[in-house]
Structures are given as structure tokens and as C-alpha cells.
Short mmCIF file of C-alpha atoms in Angstrom, two decimals:
data_model
loop_
_atom_site.label_atom_id
_atom_site.label_comp_id
_atom_site.label_asym_id
_atom_site.label_seq_id
_atom_site.Cartn_x
_atom_site.Cartn_y
_atom_site.Cartn_z
CA UNK A 97 0.00 0.00 0.00
CA UNK A 98 2.88 2.35 -0.70
CA UNK A 99 2.34 3.27 -4.35
CA UNK A 100 2.39 7.05 -4.85
CA UNK A 101 -0.43 8.94 -6.54
CA UNK A 102 0.80 9.72 -10.05
CA UNK A 103 -1.94 12.09 -11.02
CA UNK A 104 -5.32 13.20 -9.76
CA UNK A 105 -6.62 12.65 -13.29
CA UNK A 106 -6.23 8.86 -13.16
CA UNK A 107 -7.45 6.24 -10.67
CA UNK A 108 -5.01 5.18 -7.93
CA UNK A 109 -2.88 2.05 -8.25
CA UNK A 110 -4.06 0.76 -4.89
CA UNK A 111 -5.11 -1.80 -3.88
CA UNK A 112 -2.24 -3.67 -5.51
CA UNK A 113 -3.00 -7.26 -4.55
CA UNK A 114 -2.28 -10.28 -6.74
CA UNK A 115 -4.10 -13.55 -6.12
CA UNK A 116 -1.25 -15.62 -7.52
CA UNK A 117 1.16 -13.88 -5.15
CA UNK A 118 -1.11 -14.75 -2.23
CA UNK A 119 -1.07 -18.42 -3.23
CA UNK A 120 2.73 -18.49 -3.32
CA UNK A 121 2.99 -19.40 0.37
CA UNK A 122 0.53 -22.26 -0.15
CA UNK A 123 2.82 -23.77 -2.77
CA UNK A 124 5.90 -23.17 -0.64
CA UNK A 125 4.60 -25.14 2.35
CA UNK A 126 2.37 -27.57 0.49
CA UNK A 127 3.03 -31.30 1.00
CA UNK A 128 2.90 -31.56 -2.81
CA UNK A 129 5.87 -29.24 -3.28
CA UNK A 130 8.72 -30.81 -5.26
CA UNK A 131 11.67 -31.07 -2.87
CA UNK A 132 13.93 -33.47 -4.76
CA UNK A 133 15.19 -33.80 -8.34
CA UNK A 134 13.14 -35.98 -10.65
CA UNK A 135 14.20 -37.41 -13.99
CA UNK A 136 12.40 -39.34 -16.68
CA UNK A 137 12.50 -42.99 -15.67
CA UNK A 138 13.57 -44.38 -19.04
CA UNK A 139 16.48 -41.89 -19.17
CA UNK A 140 17.57 -42.82 -15.64
CA UNK A 141 17.63 -46.50 -16.60
CA UNK A 142 19.68 -45.77 -19.71
CA UNK A 143 22.05 -43.51 -17.77
CA UNK A 144 22.71 -46.04 -15.03
CA UNK A 145 23.46 -48.80 -17.55
CA UNK A 146 25.75 -46.46 -19.52
CA UNK A 147 27.57 -45.43 -16.32
CA UNK A 148 28.19 -49.08 -15.51
CA UNK A 149 29.92 -49.48 -18.90
CA UNK A 150 31.82 -46.16 -18.60
CA UNK A 151 32.39 -45.74 -14.85
CA UNK A 152 35.23 -43.24 -15.20
CA UNK A 153 33.93 -41.16 -18.13
CA UNK A 154 30.42 -39.65 -17.71
CA UNK A 155 30.66 -37.80 -21.05
CA UNK A 156 31.32 -41.08 -22.85
CA UNK A 157 28.39 -42.62 -20.99
CA UNK A 158 26.05 -39.89 -22.20
CA UNK A 159 27.45 -40.13 -25.74
CA UNK A 160 26.67 -43.84 -25.82
CA UNK A 161 23.01 -43.00 -25.12
CA UNK A 162 22.48 -40.21 -27.65
CA UNK A 163 24.55 -41.82 -30.41
CA UNK A 164 22.48 -45.01 -30.29
CA UNK A 165 19.27 -44.46 -32.34
CA UNK A 166 17.25 -46.90 -30.25
CA UNK A 167 18.12 -45.49 -26.82
CA UNK A 168 17.80 -41.91 -28.05
CA UNK A 169 14.35 -42.66 -29.46
CA UNK A 170 13.26 -44.38 -26.24
CA UNK A 171 13.78 -41.41 -23.92
CA UNK A 172 12.70 -38.79 -26.46
CA UNK A 173 9.43 -40.61 -27.23
CA UNK A 174 8.71 -40.73 -23.50
CA UNK A 175 8.48 -36.94 -23.33
CA UNK A 176 5.08 -35.59 -22.39
CA UNK A 177 3.96 -38.89 -20.88
CA UNK A 178 5.01 -38.41 -17.26
CA UNK A 179 7.06 -41.26 -15.83
CA UNK A 180 9.37 -39.17 -13.65
CA UNK A 181 11.25 -40.89 -10.85
CA UNK A 182 13.01 -39.44 -7.84
CA UNK A 183 16.77 -39.20 -8.15
CA UNK A 184 19.58 -37.51 -6.21
CA UNK A 185 21.37 -34.21 -6.80
CA UNK A 186 24.64 -36.08 -7.22
CA UNK A 187 23.20 -38.19 -10.02
CA UNK A 188 21.35 -35.46 -11.96
CA UNK A 189 24.22 -32.97 -11.65
CA UNK A 190 26.57 -35.52 -13.20
CA UNK A 191 24.05 -36.27 -15.96
CA UNK A 192 23.62 -32.55 -16.75
CA UNK A 193 27.38 -31.97 -16.76
CA UNK A 194 27.95 -34.97 -19.04
CA UNK A 195 25.31 -33.71 -21.49
CA UNK A 196 26.92 -30.27 -21.60
CA UNK A 197 30.44 -31.63 -22.09
CA UNK A 198 29.29 -34.03 -24.82
CA UNK A 199 27.54 -31.21 -26.69
CA UNK A 200 30.60 -28.96 -26.46
CA UNK A 201 32.95 -31.69 -27.65
CA UNK A 202 30.74 -32.65 -30.60
CA UNK A 203 29.16 -29.37 -31.68
CA UNK A 204 31.02 -26.56 -29.89
CA UNK A 205 30.26 -24.45 -26.80
CA UNK A 206 27.99 -22.03 -28.66
CA UNK A 207 25.44 -24.84 -28.96
CA UNK A 208 24.82 -24.59 -25.23
CA UNK A 209 22.01 -22.08 -24.92
CA UNK A 210 20.56 -21.16 -21.56
CA UNK A 211 18.60 -18.76 -19.44
CA UNK A 212 19.14 -17.52 -15.93
CA UNK A 213 16.40 -16.15 -13.61
CA UNK A 214 15.87 -12.42 -14.03
CA UNK A 215 17.99 -10.17 -11.80
CA UNK A 216 14.84 -8.84 -10.13
CA UNK A 217 14.10 -12.33 -8.81
CA UNK A 218 17.54 -13.19 -7.42
CA UNK A 219 20.86 -11.58 -8.23
CA UNK A 220 22.75 -14.64 -6.97
CA UNK A 221 20.76 -17.09 -9.10
CA UNK A 222 21.01 -14.79 -12.11
CA UNK A 223 24.76 -14.29 -11.74
CA UNK A 224 25.42 -18.00 -11.18
CA UNK A 225 23.61 -19.09 -14.33
CA UNK A 226 24.90 -16.23 -16.48
CA UNK A 227 28.51 -16.72 -15.38
CA UNK A 228 28.29 -20.47 -15.95
CA UNK A 229 27.18 -19.98 -19.55
CA UNK A 230 29.62 -17.17 -20.31
CA UNK A 231 32.67 -18.95 -18.91
CA UNK A 232 31.99 -22.06 -21.00
CA UNK A 233 31.33 -20.03 -24.19
CA UNK A 234 27.62 -20.71 -24.27
CA UNK A 235 24.81 -18.42 -25.41
CA UNK A 236 23.26 -16.54 -22.51
CA UNK A 237 19.70 -15.61 -23.39
CA UNK A 238 18.15 -12.60 -21.71
CA UNK A 239 14.93 -12.97 -19.76
CA UNK A 240 13.18 -11.07 -22.56
CA UNK A 241 14.18 -13.89 -24.93
CA UNK A 242 12.80 -16.44 -22.53
CA UNK A 243 9.53 -14.74 -21.63
CA UNK A 244 8.91 -13.51 -25.20
CA UNK A 245 7.37 -10.32 -23.80
CA UNK A 246 9.34 -7.77 -25.80
CA UNK A 247 8.52 -7.21 -29.47
CA UNK A 248 12.01 -6.57 -30.88
CA UNK A 249 10.82 -4.31 -33.71
CA UNK A 250 9.80 -1.63 -31.23
CA UNK A 251 13.24 -0.91 -29.70
CA UNK A 252 14.88 -1.38 -33.11
CA UNK A 253 12.75 1.39 -34.64
CA UNK A 254 12.24 3.74 -31.70
CA UNK A 255 15.34 3.03 -29.63
CA UNK A 256 13.65 2.51 -26.26
CA UNK A 257 14.54 -0.21 -23.78
CA UNK A 258 11.04 -1.65 -23.67
CA UNK A 259 7.80 -1.02 -25.49
CA UNK A 260 5.51 -1.21 -22.48
CA UNK A 261 3.81 1.98 -21.29
CA UNK A 262 2.97 2.46 -17.62
CA UNK A 263 -0.28 0.55 -17.11
CA UNK A 264 -1.93 3.62 -15.58
CA UNK A 265 -1.59 5.17 -19.03
CA UNK A 266 -4.16 2.68 -20.31
CA UNK A 267 -6.69 4.96 -18.64
CA UNK A 268 -5.85 7.71 -21.15
CA UNK A 269 -6.45 5.43 -24.14
CA UNK A 270 -9.34 5.87 -26.54
CA UNK A 271 -8.90 2.55 -28.36
CA UNK A 272 -7.19 -0.52 -26.86
CA UNK A 273 -6.22 -3.73 -28.66
CA UNK A 274 -5.14 -6.58 -26.41
CA UNK A 275 -2.94 -9.00 -28.34
CA UNK A 276 -1.09 -11.93 -26.81
CA UNK A 277 -2.03 -10.77 -23.32
CA UNK A 278 -4.80 -11.97 -21.04
CA UNK A 279 -4.73 -8.86 -18.85
CA UNK A 280 -7.39 -9.93 -16.37
CA UNK A 281 -5.46 -13.12 -15.62
CA UNK A 282 -1.80 -12.15 -15.88
CA UNK A 283 -1.87 -8.45 -14.95
CA UNK A 284 -4.35 -8.64 -12.08
CA UNK A 285 -3.11 -5.56 -10.15
CA UNK A 286 -3.25 -3.44 -13.32
CA UNK A 287 -6.42 -4.80 -14.92
CA UNK A 288 -8.65 -2.18 -13.28
CA UNK A 289 -7.05 0.54 -15.46
CA UNK A 290 -8.27 -1.27 -18.58
CA UNK A 291 -11.77 -1.69 -17.16
CA UNK A 292 -11.85 1.94 -16.05
CA UNK A 293 -10.64 3.11 -19.46
CA UNK A 294 -13.53 1.26 -21.07
CA UNK A 295 -16.03 2.84 -18.68
CA UNK A 296 -14.49 6.17 -19.60
CA UNK A 297 -15.34 5.52 -23.25
CA UNK A 298 -12.38 3.64 -24.71
CA UNK A 299 -13.13 0.87 -27.17
CA UNK A 300 -11.49 -2.47 -26.33
CA UNK A 301 -10.90 -5.20 -28.92
CA UNK A 302 -9.34 -8.50 -27.85
CA UNK A 303 -7.51 -10.85 -30.23
CA UNK A 304 -7.39 -14.36 -28.85
CA UNK A 305 -7.95 -17.93 -30.13
CA UNK A 306 -10.05 -18.63 -27.05
CA UNK A 307 -12.73 -16.58 -25.32
CA UNK A 308 -10.25 -15.48 -22.65
CA UNK A 309 -11.05 -13.66 -19.42
CA UNK A 310 -10.21 -10.30 -20.94
CA UNK A 311 -12.81 -10.97 -23.65
CA UNK A 312 -15.44 -10.45 -20.96
CA UNK A 313 -14.67 -6.74 -20.70
CA UNK A 314 -14.01 -6.18 -24.43
CA UNK A 315 -16.36 -4.56 -26.92
CA UNK A 316 -15.28 -7.01 -29.61
CA UNK A 317 -13.62 -10.40 -29.61
CA UNK A 318 -11.70 -11.42 -32.72
CA UNK A 319 -11.10 -15.22 -32.60
CA UNK A 320 -7.76 -15.25 -34.40
CA UNK A 321 -5.81 -18.42 -35.21
CA UNK A 322 -3.07 -19.17 -32.72
CA UNK A 323 0.28 -17.54 -33.48
CA UNK A 324 -0.98 -15.67 -36.55
CA UNK A 325 -1.35 -12.18 -35.08
CA UNK A 326 1.47 -10.90 -37.29
CA UNK A 327 -0.47 -11.54 -40.50
CA UNK A 328 -3.47 -9.61 -39.15
CA UNK A 329 -1.37 -6.58 -38.22
CA UNK A 330 0.46 -6.62 -41.56
CA UNK A 331 -2.89 -6.32 -43.28
CA UNK A 332 -3.89 -3.53 -40.88
CA UNK A 333 -0.65 -1.77 -41.80
CA UNK A 334 -1.49 -2.20 -45.48
CA UNK A 335 -4.85 -0.45 -45.03
CA UNK A 336 -3.48 2.37 -42.87
CA UNK A 337 -0.55 3.09 -45.20
CA UNK A 338 -2.85 3.23 -48.22
CA UNK A 339 -5.72 5.24 -46.77
CA UNK A 340 -3.91 7.53 -44.32
CA UNK A 341 -0.59 8.14 -46.09
CA UNK A 342 -1.28 7.72 -49.83
CA UNK A 343 -4.99 8.25 -50.53
CA UNK A 344 -4.76 11.23 -48.19
CA UNK A 345 -2.04 12.73 -46.02
CA UNK A 346 -2.58 12.72 -42.28
CA UNK A 347 -0.55 15.61 -40.81
CA UNK A 348 -0.31 14.09 -37.32
CA UNK A 349 0.93 10.75 -38.67
CA UNK A 350 3.44 12.39 -41.04
CA UNK A 351 4.88 14.58 -38.31
CA UNK A 352 5.11 11.64 -35.93
CA UNK A 353 7.06 9.31 -38.21
CA UNK A 354 9.34 12.12 -39.39
CA UNK A 355 10.20 13.07 -35.84
CA UNK A 356 10.26 9.75 -34.00
CA UNK A 357 11.00 6.96 -36.49
CA UNK A 358 13.66 5.95 -39.01
CA UNK A 359 11.25 6.14 -41.98
CA UNK A 360 12.74 9.33 -43.55
CA UNK A 361 16.33 8.02 -43.52
CA UNK A 362 18.04 7.28 -46.81
CA UNK A 363 18.80 3.66 -47.65
CA UNK A 364 21.24 2.57 -50.36
CA UNK A 365 20.11 0.17 -53.07
CA UNK A 366 22.34 -2.69 -54.18
CA UNK A 367 22.23 -3.96 -57.75
CA UNK A 368 22.09 -7.75 -58.01
CA UNK A 369 23.13 -10.08 -60.83
CA UNK A 370 19.50 -10.24 -61.96
CA UNK A 371 19.65 -6.54 -62.80
CA UNK A 372 17.14 -5.79 -60.06
CA UNK A 373 17.98 -4.18 -56.74
CA UNK A 374 17.71 -5.04 -53.06
CA UNK A 375 17.62 -2.72 -50.07
CA UNK A 376 21.07 -2.41 -48.55
CA UNK A 377 22.47 -0.25 -45.72
CA UNK A 378 21.66 3.25 -44.54
CA UNK A 379 23.64 5.99 -46.26
CA UNK A 380 26.27 7.14 -43.78
CA UNK A 381 28.16 10.41 -43.42
CA UNK A 382 31.42 8.48 -43.83
CA UNK A 383 30.44 7.72 -47.45
CA UNK A 384 30.08 11.34 -48.58
CA UNK A 385 33.13 13.52 -49.28
CA UNK A 386 31.83 16.63 -47.52
CA UNK A 387 30.96 14.79 -44.31
CA UNK A 388 33.34 11.83 -44.17
CA UNK A 389 35.70 13.51 -41.69
CA UNK A 390 33.14 14.65 -39.13
CA UNK A 391 33.19 13.00 -35.72
CA UNK A 392 31.51 9.57 -35.57
CA UNK A 393 30.75 9.74 -39.29
CA UNK A 394 29.95 6.01 -39.40
CA UNK A 395 27.10 6.61 -36.94
CA UNK A 396 25.40 9.55 -38.60
CA UNK A 397 22.91 9.09 -41.41
CA UNK A 398 21.07 11.28 -43.91
CA UNK A 399 17.55 12.42 -44.70
CA UNK A 400 16.37 14.48 -47.67
CA UNK A 401 15.34 17.98 -46.59
CA UNK A 402 12.13 18.68 -48.50
CA UNK A 403 12.51 22.46 -48.18
CA UNK A 404 15.87 22.54 -50.00
CA UNK A 405 16.02 19.23 -51.87
CA UNK A 406 19.43 18.51 -50.31
CA UNK A 407 20.55 15.64 -48.11
CA UNK A 408 21.27 16.62 -44.50
CA UNK A 409 22.24 14.97 -41.23
CA UNK A 410 19.49 15.47 -38.61
CA UNK A 411 20.05 15.69 -34.86
CA UNK A 412 19.51 12.86 -32.42
CA UNK A 413 21.53 9.99 -33.90
CA UNK A 414 23.83 7.62 -32.03
CA UNK A 415 26.85 9.53 -33.39
CA UNK A 416 25.58 12.67 -31.67
CA UNK A 417 25.09 10.82 -28.41
CA UNK A 418 28.80 10.04 -28.14
CA UNK A 419 30.41 13.03 -29.84
CA UNK A 420 32.50 15.57 -27.91
CA UNK A 421 30.22 18.52 -28.67
CA UNK A 422 26.99 18.62 -26.68
CA UNK A 423 23.52 19.81 -27.57
CA UNK A 424 22.59 17.62 -30.54
CA UNK A 425 21.35 14.51 -28.73
CA UNK A 426 17.72 15.54 -29.17
CA UNK A 427 14.76 15.12 -31.49
CA UNK A 428 14.69 18.65 -32.87
CA UNK A 429 14.18 18.57 -36.63
CA UNK A 430 17.35 20.57 -37.29
CA UNK A 431 20.33 20.20 -39.58
CA UNK A 432 23.17 18.98 -37.34
CA UNK A 433 25.64 21.15 -39.26
CA UNK A 434 23.79 24.26 -38.05
CA UNK A 435 20.50 25.19 -36.45
CA UNK A 436 18.39 25.36 -39.62
CA UNK A 437 15.03 23.66 -39.31
CA UNK A 438 14.45 20.78 -41.70
CA UNK A 439 11.43 18.91 -43.00
CA UNK A 440 12.50 15.33 -43.80
CA UNK A 441 10.93 13.91 -46.95
CA UNK A 442 9.12 10.61 -46.61
CA UNK A 443 8.32 10.17 -50.31
CA UNK A 444 10.44 11.02 -53.32
CA UNK A 445 7.80 11.59 -56.01
CA UNK A 446 8.35 15.36 -55.84
CA UNK A 447 12.13 15.09 -56.10
CA UNK A 448 12.88 12.29 -58.54
CA UNK A 449 11.10 10.55 -61.39
CA UNK A 450 13.67 7.74 -61.48
CA UNK A 451 12.56 4.33 -60.27
CA UNK A 452 14.24 0.93 -60.12
CA UNK A 453 12.89 -2.57 -59.62
CA UNK A 454 13.54 -3.86 -56.11
CA UNK A 455 13.11 -7.43 -54.84
CA UNK A 456 11.28 -7.80 -51.52
CA UNK A 457 11.26 -11.09 -49.58
CA UNK A 458 7.89 -12.76 -49.14
CA UNK A 459 8.05 -13.85 -45.51
CA UNK A 460 4.85 -15.87 -45.83
CA UNK A 461 6.65 -18.30 -48.14
CA UNK A 462 7.90 -21.31 -46.18
CA UNK A 463 10.90 -21.86 -48.47
CA UNK A 464 12.18 -18.33 -48.03
CA UNK A 465 12.92 -18.11 -51.77
CA UNK A 466 9.86 -16.22 -52.99
CA UNK A 467 10.15 -12.49 -53.64
CA UNK A 468 7.94 -9.67 -54.88
CA UNK A 469 9.48 -7.32 -57.46
CA UNK A 470 8.22 -3.75 -57.23
CA UNK A 471 9.49 -0.39 -58.39
CA UNK A 472 10.72 2.18 -55.88
CA UNK A 473 11.47 5.89 -56.47
CA UNK A 474 15.15 6.74 -55.97
CA UNK A 475 17.87 9.26 -56.76
CA UNK A 476 21.63 9.19 -57.10
CA UNK A 477 24.14 10.33 -54.48
CA UNK A 478 27.85 10.74 -55.20
CA UNK A 479 29.92 8.89 -52.58
CA UNK A 480 33.65 8.39 -52.03
CA UNK A 481 33.23 5.01 -53.75
CA UNK A 482 31.25 6.36 -56.69
CA UNK A 483 27.56 7.04 -57.34
CA UNK A 484 24.92 5.04 -55.46
CA UNK A 485 21.15 4.96 -55.68
CA UNK A 486 19.22 5.77 -52.51
CA UNK A 487 15.61 5.88 -51.42
CA UNK A 488 13.82 6.47 -48.13
CA UNK A 489 12.97 3.73 -45.68
CA UNK A 490 9.35 4.87 -46.07
CA UNK A 491 9.36 4.28 -49.84
CA UNK A 492 10.74 0.80 -49.22
CA UNK A 493 8.07 0.19 -46.58
CA UNK A 494 5.30 1.19 -48.98
CA UNK A 495 6.54 -1.18 -51.68
CA UNK A 496 7.19 -3.99 -49.20
CA UNK A 497 3.57 -3.65 -48.02
CA UNK A 498 2.33 -3.61 -51.61
CA UNK A 499 0.92 -0.07 -51.56
CA UNK A 500 0.10 0.77 -55.19
CA UNK A 501 0.89 4.39 -56.01
CA UNK A 502 1.32 4.53 -59.77
CA UNK A 503 4.48 2.41 -59.92
CA UNK A 504 5.02 -0.75 -61.93
CA UNK A 505 5.58 -4.14 -60.35
CA UNK A 506 3.68 -6.97 -58.71
CA UNK A 507 1.42 -4.77 -56.60
CA UNK A 508 -1.94 -6.21 -55.48
CA UNK A 509 -5.09 -5.20 -57.35
CA UNK A 510 -6.86 -4.26 -54.11
CA UNK A 511 -7.84 -5.44 -50.67
CA UNK A 512 -9.45 -8.57 -52.13
CA UNK A 513 -6.27 -9.73 -53.92
CA UNK A 514 -5.17 -12.75 -51.89
CA UNK A 515 -2.21 -13.55 -54.15
CA UNK A 516 -0.03 -10.72 -52.81
CA UNK A 517 1.31 -10.44 -49.24
CA UNK A 518 -0.20 -8.13 -46.62
CA UNK A 519 -3.63 -7.52 -48.16
CA UNK A 520 -6.73 -8.09 -45.99
CA UNK A 521 -7.69 -11.04 -48.22
CA UNK A 522 -4.17 -12.52 -47.99
CA UNK A 523 -4.24 -12.71 -44.21
CA UNK A 524 -7.46 -14.74 -44.11
CA UNK A 525 -5.67 -18.04 -44.79
CA UNK A 526 -3.42 -17.49 -41.77
CA UNK A 527 -5.71 -15.88 -39.21
CA UNK A 528 -9.18 -17.14 -40.08
CA UNK A 529 -10.35 -13.52 -39.74
CA UNK A 530 -12.57 -12.09 -42.49
CA UNK A 531 -10.96 -9.38 -44.65
CA UNK A 532 -13.80 -6.96 -43.92
CA UNK A 533 -13.01 -7.23 -40.20
CA UNK A 534 -9.44 -6.17 -40.89
CA UNK A 535 -10.49 -3.17 -42.97
CA UNK A 536 -13.06 -2.01 -40.41
CA UNK A 537 -10.63 -2.38 -37.52
CA UNK A 538 -7.80 -0.59 -39.37
CA UNK A 539 -10.02 2.37 -40.22
CA UNK A 540 -11.34 2.69 -36.66
CA UNK A 541 -7.82 2.32 -35.24
CA UNK A 542 -6.33 4.98 -37.52
CA UNK A 543 -9.26 7.36 -37.26
CA UNK A 544 -9.13 7.23 -33.46
CA UNK A 545 -5.37 7.81 -33.51
CA UNK A 546 -5.76 10.76 -35.84
CA UNK A 547 -8.46 12.46 -33.77
CA UNK A 548 -7.02 11.66 -30.33
CA UNK A 549 -3.37 12.37 -31.30
CA UNK A 550 -2.20 8.80 -30.79
CA UNK A 551 -4.33 7.69 -27.86
#
């Protein structure tokens, strides 16, 4: 009961109870609590026989089990069927060590991949597991990798440590989509903010294969196929890009992505043997004669200033964070070489009529070989290594998403074209969600964001 009041405009955090936390003590002192190591019975039998044949070499004993197709199949086929038997720490520790040593000897230490409890749970347990993996050359996963609760695209694009807003901020929302999260079950102390936001007028849509607990307080439930959320949101992105960036310009959206995302930055295009191009690396200051000698030139990139038609280096890049001069580690839309205000261009149709054919990977193809070839506007920049073609990340995004805007290539005919990736019709086969549902949701989502300034 010691949470501070953040604001008088939002409900208090208290009471902050969690039913699962209350039950922790019951598990701790329950007669059913596991107090000893258990191992699969068939594996214990195999291990003890192997140890009898290799009494002085546990690694060889383990190798004799996994290298024999019959014994390997026996203990692997027993998985998921119970059959655990009580063992001793001495026995299981030796078995674990033998398995690790065998893997290192046969495949290398980087094939040992592990996870240690998060530091917030126990610094000693975390340090012990992390140090063990690092000293042996293994791969030490972070707790984010293990819990799968951090979408990596968010920090890659926006540069934050985590994508999660303070749960009290849910109360400010006007439209909430719950995806991959059963808030009423797993975020019990915070769930009241979601309920209160809905009573305040926010619309809540839940995406879940089952009618989960959070579905009870939602306005709409979208029964989406398990693990296919990505296809749904790609189709939503397709609709929003077309209707709110191409069919019409949305000033709030344009300003947001220019100021806070990497979409205006210039990307070099690489010519392949086929004669077509692929997206390559960001154009860096180190590649241009006039800027190659500035501090941290490898870590400063360009945008096209729409007011002058010239390429400039905007403030707020990683090179500015670590340079000697201060004052440019900010999000002011200014030319880093001075204090002139800039307006980064997202699209190039007003600056260049040149286009080239670019291959985009089709990530819905299981083989990984399928591509979509679509034209992208571009222009030429003279670098220290000769001329290169560049375009904006936004132009690449539009073509990747199949947004038709008067360019040639394998663009979809419309929302009902299921043959091209990211259309509302395309996602149906993955999600089981009707295309019309996607279009309606995308329009409501974008319209609410436009009117509420991102809430």
C-alpha cells in the first residue's frame, strides 16, 4: 500500500494485490511441493546402464546413449507422458554436466544455450547461471528472450529499452487492442485501469484464439488463429498506409514518423546479378566527401530535406550521443551542421522521377525463396566510392507492403487480392479472420489515432 499517486486525473494504483502472489505461500509449504530432483524414468535406466559401462567417463556414458538411435528414441518418445522418478542431486548434476560436455565436444560451446532467472528475482541465481554460460562459451539468453514479452521491432525502430507503457496510461487510451495478453489473468493488479478506461469511453478489442477472461470486458472479440497475429497486423498496416498516407495525407501521422521513427532516412540500393535491386544499408556520413571527416561519421545518417532538396544529417543519432560537442542529442528537426530547421521527406515523387525494380522477400513463403518485385522511387548520391542509388525507408516500406501508387511491379489489385502479401484477403488463410473485419478495424484504429493524437 505504498504506491504514490501519479496524477489526480487517473485512478489510484491501490489496492495492488495479486491472487497468484497470495497463493505463493501455499505452494511453498504444500506437502505436494517438489523437494527433490526428478528425472524421466527411461532416461535414468539408460544412464545407469551407460555409467556401468563407462564408470570413469560420464561424457562417454552420455554419448553412448544419444549416439544409439534406439536409446535416443526411447527417452525422447517418453516426453510428455510423465514417468518421472526421484533421483539424487549427485546423479542429476553428473548427468547434466555430461550432457553439456558431450555437446561442447561434438558441436562446440555455442550450442549450449541457456537462461538464468531475471535479476529482479535473485541476483545470486542470475549471476550463477549467467557466469556459468559465459565462462563455457555458451549463449546466454536474456529474460526477454525467454519470456517472449518484448517485441524486438519496437526498440529497433524507436530506440527505447522496452515497449511497455505504464499501465496507468491505459486509462488515457481511446482505443485498446489486447494482443497476446490476457490482462485480467496475468496483470491482475493493473487490470482495473483497462476496465476503467472502457467505462471512460475507450473501445477495447481483444484478439485471442479462445474466449479469454479479458474478452469479458471487451467490446469485440476477434477469434484469431493461434500464433498468426502478425499476419493480421500486416494487413492492418497495409490499409493504414494506403488510406492515411497515400490516398490522403494525415498531418499528425506524417509529423510523428518524421520526428520519431527511421522512416525518412536514406537507404542505399544494391544492384544484383539479376539486374534488379535489393535494399542495402543506410547511407552514412562516412560515405560522402563533404561529411566523411566529421566525428563519428559512421554513426550519422542522412535524410532528404524537403525544403531545399538537399541531403542533410538530422540531430539525435547515435553519433551525436557520443560526440564531444553537446547539444545535438535531441529530437529537434534541425540540420546537425547548423540550427536550420528541416522537413525530412518521406516520399520522393516530388524530387525524382527515377525508379528501379527492387526485390522484396515474401516472408509468408515457407521456403524463403519467394520475392515480390516492385518499383521504388530513388535518386543518385555521389559517394567516395562512386555514385549510389538511394531511397527512403518509407518508400521501401510502402513497396514492401504492396501499396500501389502509380508504380510498376507486382502490386496487389486491391484489398481482395489474396495472391499478394499483406492484403486483408491474404491474411485470411493465416488468421481465419474475415478481410472486412481487418479493414473495419484498421479504419477505426487509424481514425481514433488521428483524432485523439495517438491515444
